[in-house]
Coordinates of C-alpha atoms and ligand atoms in Angstrom, one line a residue:
Chain A
M852 CA 0.0 -0.5 -0.6
L853 CA 0.7 3.7 -0.9
A854 CA 0.0 6.1 1.6
L855 CA 0.5 10.6 1.6
D856 CA -1.0 13.4 3.9
T857 CA -0.4 16.9 3.0
S858 CA -2.8 17.6 5.1
T859 CA -0.3 19.8 7.8
P860 CA 3.2 21.7 6.0
A861 CA 4.4 17.8 6.8
C862 CA 4.4 16.3 2.9
S863 CA 4.8 11.9 3.8
V864 CA 4.6 10.0 2.0
A865 CA 4.3 5.4 3.6
L866 CA 4.9 2.4 1.5
V867 CA 3.2 -0.1 3.7
Q868 CA 3.3 -4.1 3.7
L869 CA -0.3 -4.8 3.1
P870 CA -0.3 -6.9 6.5
D871 CA -3.1 -10.8 5.9
T872 CA -5.1 -9.2 8.8
A873 CA -6.2 -6.4 10.2
P874 CA -3.7 -4.5 12.3
P875 CA -3.1 -3.2 15.5
P876 CA -3.0 0.4 14.0
G877 CA 1.0 1.4 15.5
A878 CA 1.8 -1.6 14.5
T879 CA 2.7 -0.7 10.9
R880 CA 6.3 0.2 10.0
P881 CA 6.0 1.7 7.2
L882 CA 9.0 -0.3 4.3
A883 CA 9.5 2.7 3.3
S884 CA 8.7 6.6 4.4
R885 CA 9.7 9.6 3.2
R886 CA 9.2 13.8 5.1
I887 CA 9.5 17.0 4.8
V888 CA 8.1 19.3 6.3
D889 CA 7.2 22.7 3.8
A890 CA 4.1 24.3 4.2
R891 CA 4.1 25.8 0.7
R892 CA 5.7 23.3 -1.9
H893 CA 4.2 20.5 -1.0
G894 CA 3.3 20.5 -4.9
E895 CA 6.5 19.9 -6.5
L896 CA 8.0 17.9 -3.8
L897 CA 5.0 15.3 -3.4
S898 CA 6.0 12.8 -6.4
P899 CA 9.8 12.6 -6.0
L900 CA 8.7 11.7 -2.5
M901 CA 6.6 8.9 -3.7
R902 CA 9.6 8.1 -6.5
D903 CA 12.4 7.8 -4.7
A904 CA 10.1 5.7 -1.0
L905 CA 9.0 3.6 -4.2
A906 CA 12.6 3.1 -5.4
E907 CA 13.7 3.1 -1.6
A908 CA 11.9 0.0 -0.6
A909 CA 12.6 -2.2 -4.4
V910 CA 8.2 -1.8 -5.5
T911 CA 7.8 -0.7 -8.6
P912 CA 3.9 1.1 -8.7
A913 CA 2.1 -2.3 -10.4
D914 CA 3.9 -4.1 -7.4
L915 CA 0.9 -2.0 -5.3
A916 CA -3.1 -2.8 -3.6
G917 CA -4.4 -0.4 -2.9
V918 CA -3.3 3.5 -2.5
V919 CA -4.8 5.8 1.1
V920 CA -4.8 9.4 1.8
G921 CA -5.3 11.7 4.6
L922 CA -8.8 13.3 3.5
G923 CA -7.9 16.3 5.5
P924 CA -9.2 18.2 7.4
G925 CA -6.3 20.7 6.2
P926 CA -5.5 23.8 4.2
F927 CA -7.4 24.1 1.1
T928 CA -4.3 24.4 -1.1
S929 CA -2.3 21.3 0.4
L930 CA -5.2 19.7 0.7
R931 CA -6.0 19.5 -3.2
V932 CA -2.4 18.5 -4.3
G933 CA -2.4 14.9 -1.4
I934 CA -5.6 14.0 -3.1
V935 CA -5.3 15.0 -5.9
T936 CA -2.4 13.0 -6.5
A937 CA -3.3 9.5 -4.5
A938 CA -6.3 9.9 -6.5
T939 CA -5.4 10.3 -10.4
F940 CA -1.8 7.8 -9.3
A941 CA -4.7 5.2 -8.2
A942 CA -6.9 5.3 -11.2
A943 CA -3.4 5.4 -13.7
L944 CA -2.7 1.6 -11.7
G945 CA -7.2 0.6 -11.7
L946 CA -6.5 0.3 -7.8
T947 CA -9.0 1.7 -5.9
C948 CA -7.9 4.7 -3.3
H949 CA -9.0 5.2 0.7
G950 CA -9.5 7.8 2.3
V951 CA -8.9 7.8 6.1
C952 CA -9.3 11.3 8.3
S953 CA -6.0 12.7 8.7
L954 CA -6.2 14.0 12.4
D955 CA -6.2 9.8 12.8
G956 CA -3.2 9.9 11.4
I957 CA -1.8 11.0 15.3
G958 CA -5.2 10.1 17.1
A959 CA -5.4 6.4 16.1
V960 CA -1.6 5.9 18.3
T961 CA -2.9 7.8 21.4
S962 CA -4.3 6.2 24.5
G963 CA -6.6 7.4 26.5
R964 CA -9.2 11.0 26.2
T965 CA -6.4 13.2 24.5
G966 CA -7.3 15.7 22.0
V967 CA -5.2 16.3 17.9
V968 CA -5.7 20.1 17.2
T969 CA -3.2 21.2 14.1
D970 CA -2.9 24.5 12.4
A971 CA -5.7 25.7 10.5
R972 CA -4.6 29.7 9.8
R973 CA -6.2 32.7 10.8
R974 CA -6.0 31.6 15.1
E975 CA -8.5 28.9 14.3
V976 CA -7.5 25.2 14.6
F977 CA -8.9 21.1 13.3
W978 CA -9.7 19.8 16.1
A979 CA -10.8 16.5 17.2
A980 CA -10.9 14.1 20.3
Y981 CA -10.5 10.4 21.1
A982 CA -10.4 7.1 23.4
D983 CA -7.8 4.9 23.4
G984 CA -8.0 5.8 20.2
E985 CA -10.6 6.1 19.0
R986 CA -11.7 9.4 17.2
I987 CA -15.3 10.5 19.3
A988 CA -15.3 13.4 17.9
G989 CA -14.9 16.0 15.4
P990 CA -13.0 16.9 12.5
A991 CA -14.4 20.2 13.5
V992 CA -12.0 24.1 13.1
D993 CA -12.5 26.1 15.9
R994 CA -10.6 29.5 17.9
P995 CA -8.0 27.7 20.4
D996 CA -9.7 28.5 22.6
R997 CA -13.1 27.0 21.7
A998 CA -11.5 24.1 21.2
A999 CA -9.6 24.1 24.8
D1000 CA -13.6 24.2 26.1
L1001 CA -14.9 21.4 23.8
L1002 CA -12.1 19.3 24.3
R1003 CA -12.2 19.1 27.7
A1004 CA -16.1 18.7 27.9
D1005 CA -15.0 14.8 26.4
G1006 CA -13.2 14.5 28.3
V1007 CA -9.4 15.0 27.4
G1008 CA -6.9 15.6 29.6
G1009 CA -4.0 15.2 27.2
V1010 CA -3.4 17.2 23.8
V1011 CA -1.0 16.7 21.2
G1012 CA -0.4 18.1 17.1
P1013 CA 1.1 20.7 16.0
G1014 CA -1.9 22.6 17.5
L1015 CA -0.9 22.7 20.7
A1016 CA 2.7 24.0 20.3
L1017 CA 0.9 27.7 18.0
Y1018 CA -1.8 28.0 20.8
P1019 CA 0.3 26.9 24.1
D1020 CA -1.8 29.1 26.6
A1021 CA -5.2 27.9 24.8
F1022 CA -3.9 24.4 25.4
A1023 CA -1.5 24.9 28.6
N1024 CA -4.0 23.2 31.3
A1025 CA -3.9 19.7 28.9
A1026 CA -0.3 18.6 28.3
A1027 CA 0.6 15.8 26.0
A1028 CA 0.2 13.3 28.8
H1029 CA -1.1 11.1 27.2
A1030 CA 0.3 11.6 24.2
G1031 CA 2.5 8.9 21.0
T1032 CA 2.4 5.4 23.4
G1033 CA 1.2 3.7 19.6
T1034 CA 4.3 4.7 17.4
G1035 CA 7.5 4.6 19.7
T1036 CA 9.0 7.1 18.2
G1037 CA 7.5 9.5 20.4
A1038 CA 6.8 14.1 20.3
A1039 CA 8.0 13.9 16.5
A1040 CA 5.5 11.2 15.4
A1041 CA 2.5 12.7 17.2
Q1042 CA 4.0 15.8 16.0
Y1043 CA 2.5 15.7 11.1
P1044 CA -0.9 12.3 10.5
D1045 CA 1.4 9.6 10.0
P1046 CA 0.9 7.7 6.6
A1047 CA 1.5 4.7 7.3
V1048 CA -0.9 4.8 10.1
L1049 CA -3.9 5.7 7.8
A1050 CA -2.7 2.7 5.7
A1051 CA -3.2 0.2 8.7
L1052 CA -7.1 2.3 9.5
A1053 CA -7.5 1.4 4.9
A1054 CA -6.3 -2.1 5.7
P1055 CA -9.8 -3.3 6.6
D1056 CA -11.9 -2.2 4.3
L1057 CA -8.9 -3.1 1.4
L1058 CA -8.3 -6.4 2.5
A1059 CA -12.4 -6.7 3.0
G1060 CA -12.3 -5.7 -0.9
R1061 CA -15.0 -3.1 0.4
A1062 CA -15.7 -0.2 -2.3
P1063 CA -13.5 2.9 -1.1
A1064 CA -16.0 6.1 -0.2
P1065 CA -15.2 8.8 -2.5
L1066 CA -12.3 11.3 -1.3
T1067 CA -14.5 14.5 0.2
P1068 CA -12.4 16.7 1.0
I1069 CA -13.0 17.8 4.6
Y1070 CA -13.0 21.2 4.1
L1071 CA -14.8 22.2 7.4
R1072 CA -14.7 25.6 5.6
R1073 CA -16.8 27.1 2.7
P1074 CA -15.1 29.0 -0.1
D1075 CA -14.4 32.7 1.0
V1076 CA -16.6 34.6 -1.1
A1077 CA -19.2 37.0 -1.6
E1078 CA -21.5 38.1 -4.5
P1079 CA -21.1 41.0 -5.9
R1080 CA -23.2 43.7 -5.3
P1081 CA -24.6 45.5 -8.1
A1082 CA -22.3 47.3 -10.5
K1083 CA -21.0 50.1 -8.7
A1084 CA -21.4 54.5 -11.0
V1085 CA -17.9 54.7 -12.7
T1086 CA -19.1 58.4 -12.3
G1087 CA -19.5 61.5 -9.1
Chain B
M60 CA -16.1 14.9 -28.0
T61 CA -14.4 13.5 -31.5
R62 CA -13.2 11.6 -33.0
P63 CA -11.9 12.9 -36.5
T64 CA -10.5 11.0 -39.5
P65 CA -6.7 9.8 -39.1
T66 CA -5.2 11.4 -42.0
G67 CA -1.9 10.5 -44.2
T68 CA 0.8 7.8 -43.0
V69 CA 0.8 6.2 -39.2
S70 CA 3.8 7.5 -38.4
G71 CA 3.3 10.6 -39.6
T72 CA 5.8 13.7 -37.6
S73 CA 6.5 10.9 -35.1
S74 CA 10.3 11.8 -35.9
G75 CA 11.0 11.2 -32.4
T76 CA 9.8 7.6 -32.1
S77 CA 11.7 5.0 -34.6
P78 CA 8.2 3.8 -37.0
S79 CA 9.4 1.1 -36.9
R80 CA 8.3 0.1 -33.5
G81 CA 5.0 1.1 -33.8
P82 CA 2.4 4.2 -33.6
A83 CA 3.5 7.0 -32.7
P84 CA 2.6 8.3 -28.8
L85 CA -0.4 8.6 -27.5
V86 CA -0.4 12.4 -25.2
L87 CA -2.7 12.8 -22.3
G88 CA -2.9 16.4 -21.6
I89 CA -4.4 18.1 -18.4
E90 CA -6.2 21.9 -18.7
T91 CA -6.7 23.3 -15.6
S92 CA -5.3 27.2 -15.2
C93 CA -8.8 28.1 -14.4
D94 CA -13.1 27.1 -14.6
E95 CA -12.7 24.0 -16.7
T96 CA -10.9 20.7 -15.8
G97 CA -9.8 20.0 -19.4
V98 CA -8.4 17.1 -20.5
G99 CA -6.8 15.6 -24.6
L100 CA -6.1 12.9 -25.8
V101 CA -4.1 13.1 -29.3
R102 CA -1.6 10.8 -30.8
D103 CA 0.4 11.6 -34.7
G104 CA -1.4 15.4 -34.7
V105 CA -4.9 13.5 -34.7
L106 CA -7.3 14.5 -31.7
L107 CA -8.8 11.5 -30.5
A108 CA -10.1 12.3 -27.2
D109 CA -11.7 16.3 -26.0
A110 CA -13.0 15.8 -22.4
L111 CA -14.2 18.8 -20.4
A112 CA -16.0 19.7 -17.3
S113 CA -16.5 23.6 -16.5
S114 CA -17.4 25.1 -13.3
V115 CA -18.3 28.1 -15.0
D116 CA -22.1 27.9 -13.6
E117 CA -20.5 28.0 -9.9
H118 CA -19.3 31.0 -11.1
A119 CA -22.2 33.0 -12.1
R120 CA -23.2 34.5 -9.4
Y121 CA -20.3 35.7 -8.1
G122 CA -19.7 37.7 -11.8
G123 CA -16.4 36.5 -12.8
V124 CA -14.6 33.3 -12.1
V125 CA -13.4 32.1 -8.1
P126 CA -10.7 30.8 -7.8
E127 CA -11.5 28.1 -5.5
I128 CA -14.3 27.4 -6.1
A129 CA -12.3 26.3 -9.6
A130 CA -10.3 24.7 -7.6
R131 CA -12.4 22.8 -5.6
A132 CA -14.2 21.6 -8.8
H133 CA -11.0 21.3 -11.1
L134 CA -10.1 18.3 -7.5
E135 CA -14.1 17.0 -8.6
A136 CA -13.3 16.2 -11.9
M137 CA -10.2 14.6 -12.4
V138 CA -10.3 11.2 -11.7
P139 CA -13.4 11.1 -14.2
T140 CA -12.5 13.7 -16.8
I141 CA -9.0 11.7 -17.6
D142 CA -11.2 8.2 -17.5
R143 CA -14.8 10.3 -20.1
A144 CA -11.2 10.9 -22.9
L145 CA -10.0 7.4 -21.9
A146 CA -12.9 5.8 -22.6
T147 CA -14.2 7.6 -26.0
A148 CA -10.7 6.8 -27.3
G149 CA -11.2 3.6 -26.8
A150 CA -7.9 3.5 -25.0
K151 CA -6.4 2.1 -21.3
A152 CA -4.6 4.2 -19.1
S153 CA -1.5 2.0 -19.6
D154 CA -1.8 3.1 -23.3
I155 CA -0.1 6.0 -22.9
D156 CA 2.6 7.3 -23.9
A157 CA 3.3 11.1 -22.4
V158 CA 1.8 13.2 -19.7
A159 CA 1.2 17.2 -20.8
V160 CA -0.6 19.2 -18.6
T161 CA -0.3 22.6 -18.3
A162 CA 2.5 24.9 -16.4
G163 CA 0.8 28.3 -16.5
P164 CA 0.0 30.4 -15.9
G165 CA -3.6 30.9 -14.9
L166 CA -4.7 30.9 -11.3
A167 CA -2.3 29.3 -8.8
G168 CA -4.0 26.8 -6.9
A169 CA -6.3 25.7 -10.4
L170 CA -2.9 25.2 -11.9
L171 CA -1.2 22.7 -8.8
V172 CA -4.7 21.0 -8.8
G173 CA -3.8 19.5 -12.7
V174 CA 0.5 19.4 -12.0
A175 CA -0.5 16.9 -9.2
A176 CA -2.9 15.1 -11.7
A177 CA -0.2 14.8 -14.2
K178 CA 2.3 14.0 -12.1
A179 CA 0.8 11.3 -10.7
Y180 CA -0.3 9.6 -13.7
A181 CA 3.2 10.0 -15.1
L182 CA 4.8 8.1 -12.2
A183 CA 2.4 6.1 -12.2
L184 CA 2.7 4.5 -15.6
G185 CA 6.2 5.3 -15.8
V186 CA 5.8 7.9 -18.6
P187 CA 8.0 11.6 -18.9
L188 CA 6.0 14.4 -18.4
Y189 CA 5.9 18.1 -20.3
G190 CA 5.0 21.0 -18.4
I191 CA 2.7 23.3 -21.2
H192 CA 2.8 26.8 -21.7
H193 CA -0.6 27.3 -21.1
L194 CA -0.5 30.3 -24.0
A195 CA 1.6 27.7 -26.6
A196 CA -1.1 25.8 -26.6
H197 CA -3.5 27.6 -27.1
V198 CA -1.9 28.4 -30.9
A199 CA -0.8 24.8 -30.5
V200 CA -3.9 23.1 -30.6
D201 CA -4.5 24.9 -34.5
T202 CA -2.3 22.9 -35.8
L203 CA -4.7 19.4 -35.2
E204 CA -7.2 21.4 -36.8
H205 CA -4.9 23.1 -40.1
G206 CA -1.9 21.3 -39.5
P207 CA 1.6 21.7 -39.2
L208 CA 2.0 26.0 -37.9
P209 CA 3.7 27.7 -40.9
S210 CA 7.2 30.2 -39.2
P211 CA 7.1 32.1 -38.1
S212 CA 3.4 32.9 -38.0
I213 CA 1.9 35.5 -35.9
A214 CA -0.7 34.2 -32.7
L215 CA -3.5 36.7 -31.6
L216 CA -5.0 34.2 -28.2
V217 CA -8.2 36.4 -26.4
S218 CA -9.8 35.4 -23.5
G219 CA -11.3 36.1 -20.0
G220 CA -7.5 35.4 -18.8
H221 CA -5.5 36.8 -21.2
S222 CA -4.7 39.5 -24.4
S223 CA -2.3 38.6 -27.0
L224 CA 0.0 38.6 -29.4
L225 CA 2.9 36.4 -30.1
L226 CA 5.9 35.8 -32.8
V227 CA 5.8 31.8 -33.3
E228 CA 8.7 30.4 -34.4
D229 CA 9.0 26.1 -33.4
L230 CA 5.8 25.9 -31.2
A231 CA 7.8 22.7 -29.9
A232 CA 11.6 23.4 -29.3
A233 CA 11.8 26.9 -29.0
P234 CA 10.4 29.5 -26.6
V235 CA 7.5 31.9 -27.7
V236 CA 7.9 35.5 -28.6
S237 CA 5.8 38.0 -26.9
L238 CA 5.2 41.2 -29.2
G239 CA 2.4 43.0 -26.7
A240 CA -0.4 42.1 -23.9
T241 CA -3.0 43.9 -22.6
V242 CA -1.7 46.8 -19.9
D243 CA -4.7 47.0 -18.3
D244 CA -7.8 43.9 -18.5
A245 CA -8.2 41.3 -20.9
A246 CA -9.9 41.9 -23.8
G247 CA -12.6 38.7 -21.9
E248 CA -12.4 40.9 -18.7
A249 CA -14.2 44.3 -20.5
Y250 CA -17.2 42.1 -22.3
D251 CA -17.6 40.3 -18.8
K252 CA -17.7 43.3 -17.4
V253 CA -20.0 45.9 -20.2
A254 CA -22.4 42.5 -20.0
R255 CA -23.0 42.8 -16.4
L256 CA -23.6 46.4 -16.7
L257 CA -26.4 45.4 -20.2
G258 CA -27.8 43.0 -17.0
M259 CA -26.4 40.4 -19.1
P260 CA -24.9 37.2 -18.0
F261 CA -21.2 35.9 -17.2
P262 CA -19.6 35.1 -19.0
G263 CA -21.0 37.8 -21.4
G264 CA -18.2 37.1 -24.9
P265 CA -21.8 35.6 -26.0
P266 CA -24.6 37.6 -25.1
I267 CA -22.8 40.5 -26.9
D268 CA -21.8 38.6 -29.0
R269 CA -25.5 38.4 -29.4
A270 CA -27.4 41.4 -29.0
A271 CA -24.6 42.7 -30.7
R272 CA -26.2 41.3 -34.0
D273 CA -29.3 43.5 -34.0
G274 CA -27.3 46.7 -32.8
A275 CA -25.0 48.9 -35.1
P276 CA -21.4 50.3 -34.3
T277 CA -22.8 54.0 -33.7
I278 CA -21.8 55.0 -30.8
P279 CA -18.3 56.2 -31.3
F280 CA -15.6 54.7 -28.1
P281 CA -12.1 54.8 -27.6
R282 CA -10.0 52.8 -28.8
G283 CA -7.1 52.8 -26.1
K284 CA -3.7 52.1 -27.6
A285 CA -4.7 52.2 -30.4
G286 CA -2.2 54.4 -33.0
D287 CA 0.3 54.2 -30.3
G288 CA 3.0 51.7 -32.9
T289 CA 2.9 49.0 -29.4
F290 CA 1.4 45.5 -29.9
D291 CA -0.1 46.3 -26.7
F292 CA -3.4 46.6 -25.8
S293 CA -5.8 48.3 -23.5
F294 CA -9.6 47.6 -22.4
S295 CA -10.2 49.7 -19.4
G296 CA -10.2 53.2 -20.8
L297 CA -13.0 51.6 -22.9
K298 CA -14.7 49.4 -20.1
T299 CA -14.9 53.2 -18.0
A300 CA -16.3 55.0 -21.6
V301 CA -19.1 53.1 -22.2
A302 CA -20.8 52.8 -18.3
R303 CA -20.1 56.5 -18.7
W304 CA -22.1 56.9 -21.2
V305 CA -24.7 54.3 -20.6
E306 CA -25.4 55.2 -16.7
A307 CA -25.1 59.3 -18.0
R308 CA -28.1 57.7 -20.5
R309 CA -30.0 56.3 -17.6
R310 CA -29.7 59.8 -15.6
A311 CA -31.0 61.5 -18.7
G312 CA -34.3 58.7 -18.1
E313 CA -33.8 57.7 -21.6
P314 CA -34.0 54.3 -22.7
V315 CA -30.6 52.5 -23.2
P316 CA -30.1 51.2 -26.7
V317 CA -29.2 48.0 -25.7
A318 CA -27.9 46.5 -29.6
D319 CA -26.4 49.0 -30.5
V320 CA -24.6 49.3 -26.8
A321 CA -23.1 45.9 -27.5
A322 CA -22.3 46.6 -31.1
S323 CA -20.3 49.8 -30.5
F324 CA -18.4 48.2 -27.4
Q325 CA -17.2 44.8 -29.3
E326 CA -17.1 47.3 -32.9
A327 CA -13.7 49.0 -30.4
V328 CA -12.6 45.7 -29.2
V329 CA -12.3 44.1 -32.1
D330 CA -11.3 46.6 -34.5
V331 CA -7.8 47.1 -32.5
L332 CA -7.0 44.0 -31.9
T333 CA -7.5 42.9 -35.7
A334 CA -5.5 46.1 -36.9
K335 CA -2.7 45.8 -34.4
A336 CA -2.9 42.1 -35.7
V337 CA -2.3 42.6 -39.0
A338 CA 0.3 45.1 -38.1
A339 CA 2.5 43.0 -36.5
A340 CA 2.2 40.6 -39.3
R341 CA 3.1 43.3 -41.7
K342 CA 5.6 44.4 -39.4
H343 CA 7.3 40.7 -39.2
G344 CA 7.3 40.2 -42.6
V345 CA 5.2 37.1 -41.6
D346 CA 1.8 35.7 -43.6
T347 CA 0.1 33.9 -41.4
L348 CA -1.8 34.5 -38.8
V349 CA -3.2 32.0 -36.2
I350 CA -6.1 33.3 -33.1
G351 CA -7.9 31.4 -30.3
G352 CA -8.6 31.9 -26.5
G353 CA -11.9 32.2 -26.0
V354 CA -12.7 35.8 -27.4
A355 CA -11.5 33.3 -31.1
A356 CA -15.4 32.2 -30.7
N357 CA -16.7 36.4 -32.2
S358 CA -18.4 36.9 -34.4
R359 CA -17.5 39.8 -35.1
L360 CA -13.3 38.8 -34.4
R361 CA -14.2 36.5 -36.9
A362 CA -15.6 38.5 -39.6
L363 CA -13.1 41.5 -39.5
A364 CA -10.1 39.3 -38.8
A365 CA -10.5 37.8 -42.1
E366 CA -11.8 40.8 -44.0
R367 CA -8.7 42.3 -43.0
C368 CA -5.8 39.2 -43.9
E369 CA -7.7 38.8 -46.6
S370 CA -6.8 42.1 -48.0
A371 CA -3.6 42.0 -46.5
G372 CA -2.9 39.1 -48.0
I373 CA -1.8 37.0 -44.5
T374 CA -3.9 33.2 -44.0
L375 CA -5.8 33.4 -41.0
R376 CA -6.2 30.5 -39.2
V377 CA -9.1 30.2 -37.0
P378 CA -9.3 26.5 -35.1
R379 CA -13.3 26.0 -34.5
P380 CA -14.8 27.7 -31.1
G381 CA -14.6 23.7 -29.4
L382 CA -10.7 24.1 -29.7
C383 CA -9.7 28.0 -29.0
T384 CA -11.6 28.2 -25.3
D385 CA -9.6 26.1 -23.1
N386 CA -9.4 22.3 -23.3
G387 CA -7.2 19.4 -23.1
A388 CA -6.5 18.9 -26.8
M389 CA -4.8 22.0 -26.8
V390 CA -2.2 20.7 -24.1
A391 CA -1.3 17.0 -25.8
A392 CA -1.8 18.8 -29.2
L393 CA 1.9 20.6 -27.7
G394 CA 2.8 17.8 -25.9
A395 CA 2.2 15.5 -28.8
L396 CA 4.6 17.9 -30.7
K397 CA 7.0 18.2 -27.9
V398 CA 7.0 14.5 -27.6
A399 CA 7.8 14.7 -30.9
S400 CA 10.6 16.8 -31.1
G401 CA 12.5 15.2 -28.7
V402 CA 11.9 17.6 -26.4
A403 CA 14.0 16.8 -23.1
P404 CA 10.6 16.2 -20.5
S405 CA 9.7 17.8 -17.0
P406 CA 10.9 17.5 -13.8
L407 CA 8.6 15.5 -11.3
D408 CA 9.3 18.2 -8.8
L409 CA 8.0 21.1 -11.5
P410 CA 6.4 24.1 -10.5
A411 CA 3.5 25.3 -11.1
S412 CA 3.5 28.6 -11.8
S413 CA 0.7 31.7 -12.2
T414 CA 2.9 33.7 -13.4
L415 CA 4.9 32.0 -15.7
P416 CA 7.2 33.6 -18.7
L417 CA 7.1 32.9 -22.6
Ligands
ZN1595 ZN1 -7.1 29.6 -22.4

């Protein structure tokens, strides 16, 4: 399986051996993985990272069984790069492409009641709440203090993800107490959605041959446009 | 959706590959620079498929193309439109020998969807990728209808996004030279704004063209930069002059002669466009003029260009209207020319550039 995520400043790719039975998300070790953090260059970076990961694992596109992609939430432009890349790559090979909420790529490997927060720009965060890796609330977009209140209401103690460093005050009393127990790579693994985790989450559908749902991006925001007023007079 | 009957021999222009190796390369072209998701398939100068999905209806209520809405629509339409093109051509993805894509200029977010898709397709299939300049593709599409372009030629490209005069020598290998461009609004943009002023729908080209047929070009609207000796255009002053004229009528409580306003505005636009195109051909000793872009579908532009080219001894080439607007066929056409000329492919980190120079 090839999995990728572009919902944060990280552009991440992983090649994962599809197991015979569904693995627990944290137990998945990629054959090869690539990650570059550069919020403005997903469009340039993603396909070369895929090429490099395939080469490192000595896997050709024809060897793949399926494609998995993080559907967001995330900044619109980079999110679309990932989804259209995954969808088109899969279509060219006649493979199915499965979408997973990107926040699950962080939250699925947490334990206890944990919140995941990522940067939504415009002084807001994308967030979701997890109970032992199962999403119990979100994804949603809110101001950091509002998100913190809602996470507390869901009984969340610890918060992980890049939103934590951006808004330390809002999430101050929700330190990353329960974070990152699954991947074993500590806080770094919890910073960005891990495509290997997304692959593990999609594996049961792929193994069962279930048709994937449409790859609908999780934008959580409408396009920022207003209908024009009647033409303004150019004279006096 | 067209499938012209192939003419001539199969080996045709495929100088880049050995004719003994079978048919000429099948080139997929992807275009997403504005509000049309276009996918074309070209083999050996023959258009096999030209699939299009447009988000124009979603933009109409905003009076212009909204970049975020266009980008969202491209993402939804991409795979279905590629599939439709393949089905029309009776081809499989694995038949594709090269992927071409508009790398710019255009709307940044919209371009990025097409470029990402093209890279993924090329990587999956293990075939070369070619980044294409949108304006050069508008010229190249004419070769699908009228065969190889004489070198040099002049191209006049007019649409909602561009108004340019180009000197074209070798489309595949040599850079296209810009002789002039609009210094403010594109011609199509002026059409949209005047249409809105007259209460007509977006896009403004077709309703103004229709209304103008019932009117006479009796109002002397200004011809921006007409006699300035450059090959640049300006349509902002014209747009303002039309608005002033119409508002003065309305303020005086007089009826607005919509058909005459449309005809007079349109005449001012196409007069400057065709005069400068013919002057550019004369100055550079060129005897072929190609017109492309959405405004090339305008009936008055076609008629006046034909008239002026005839009297100047210039051969006029205008693709059919469906190929003048943005589409994937034009990208596939230029991609196929590059493959045939042995031009080096683009790297997989090819950026999308909203301001890509020629
Ligand atoms: Zn165009």
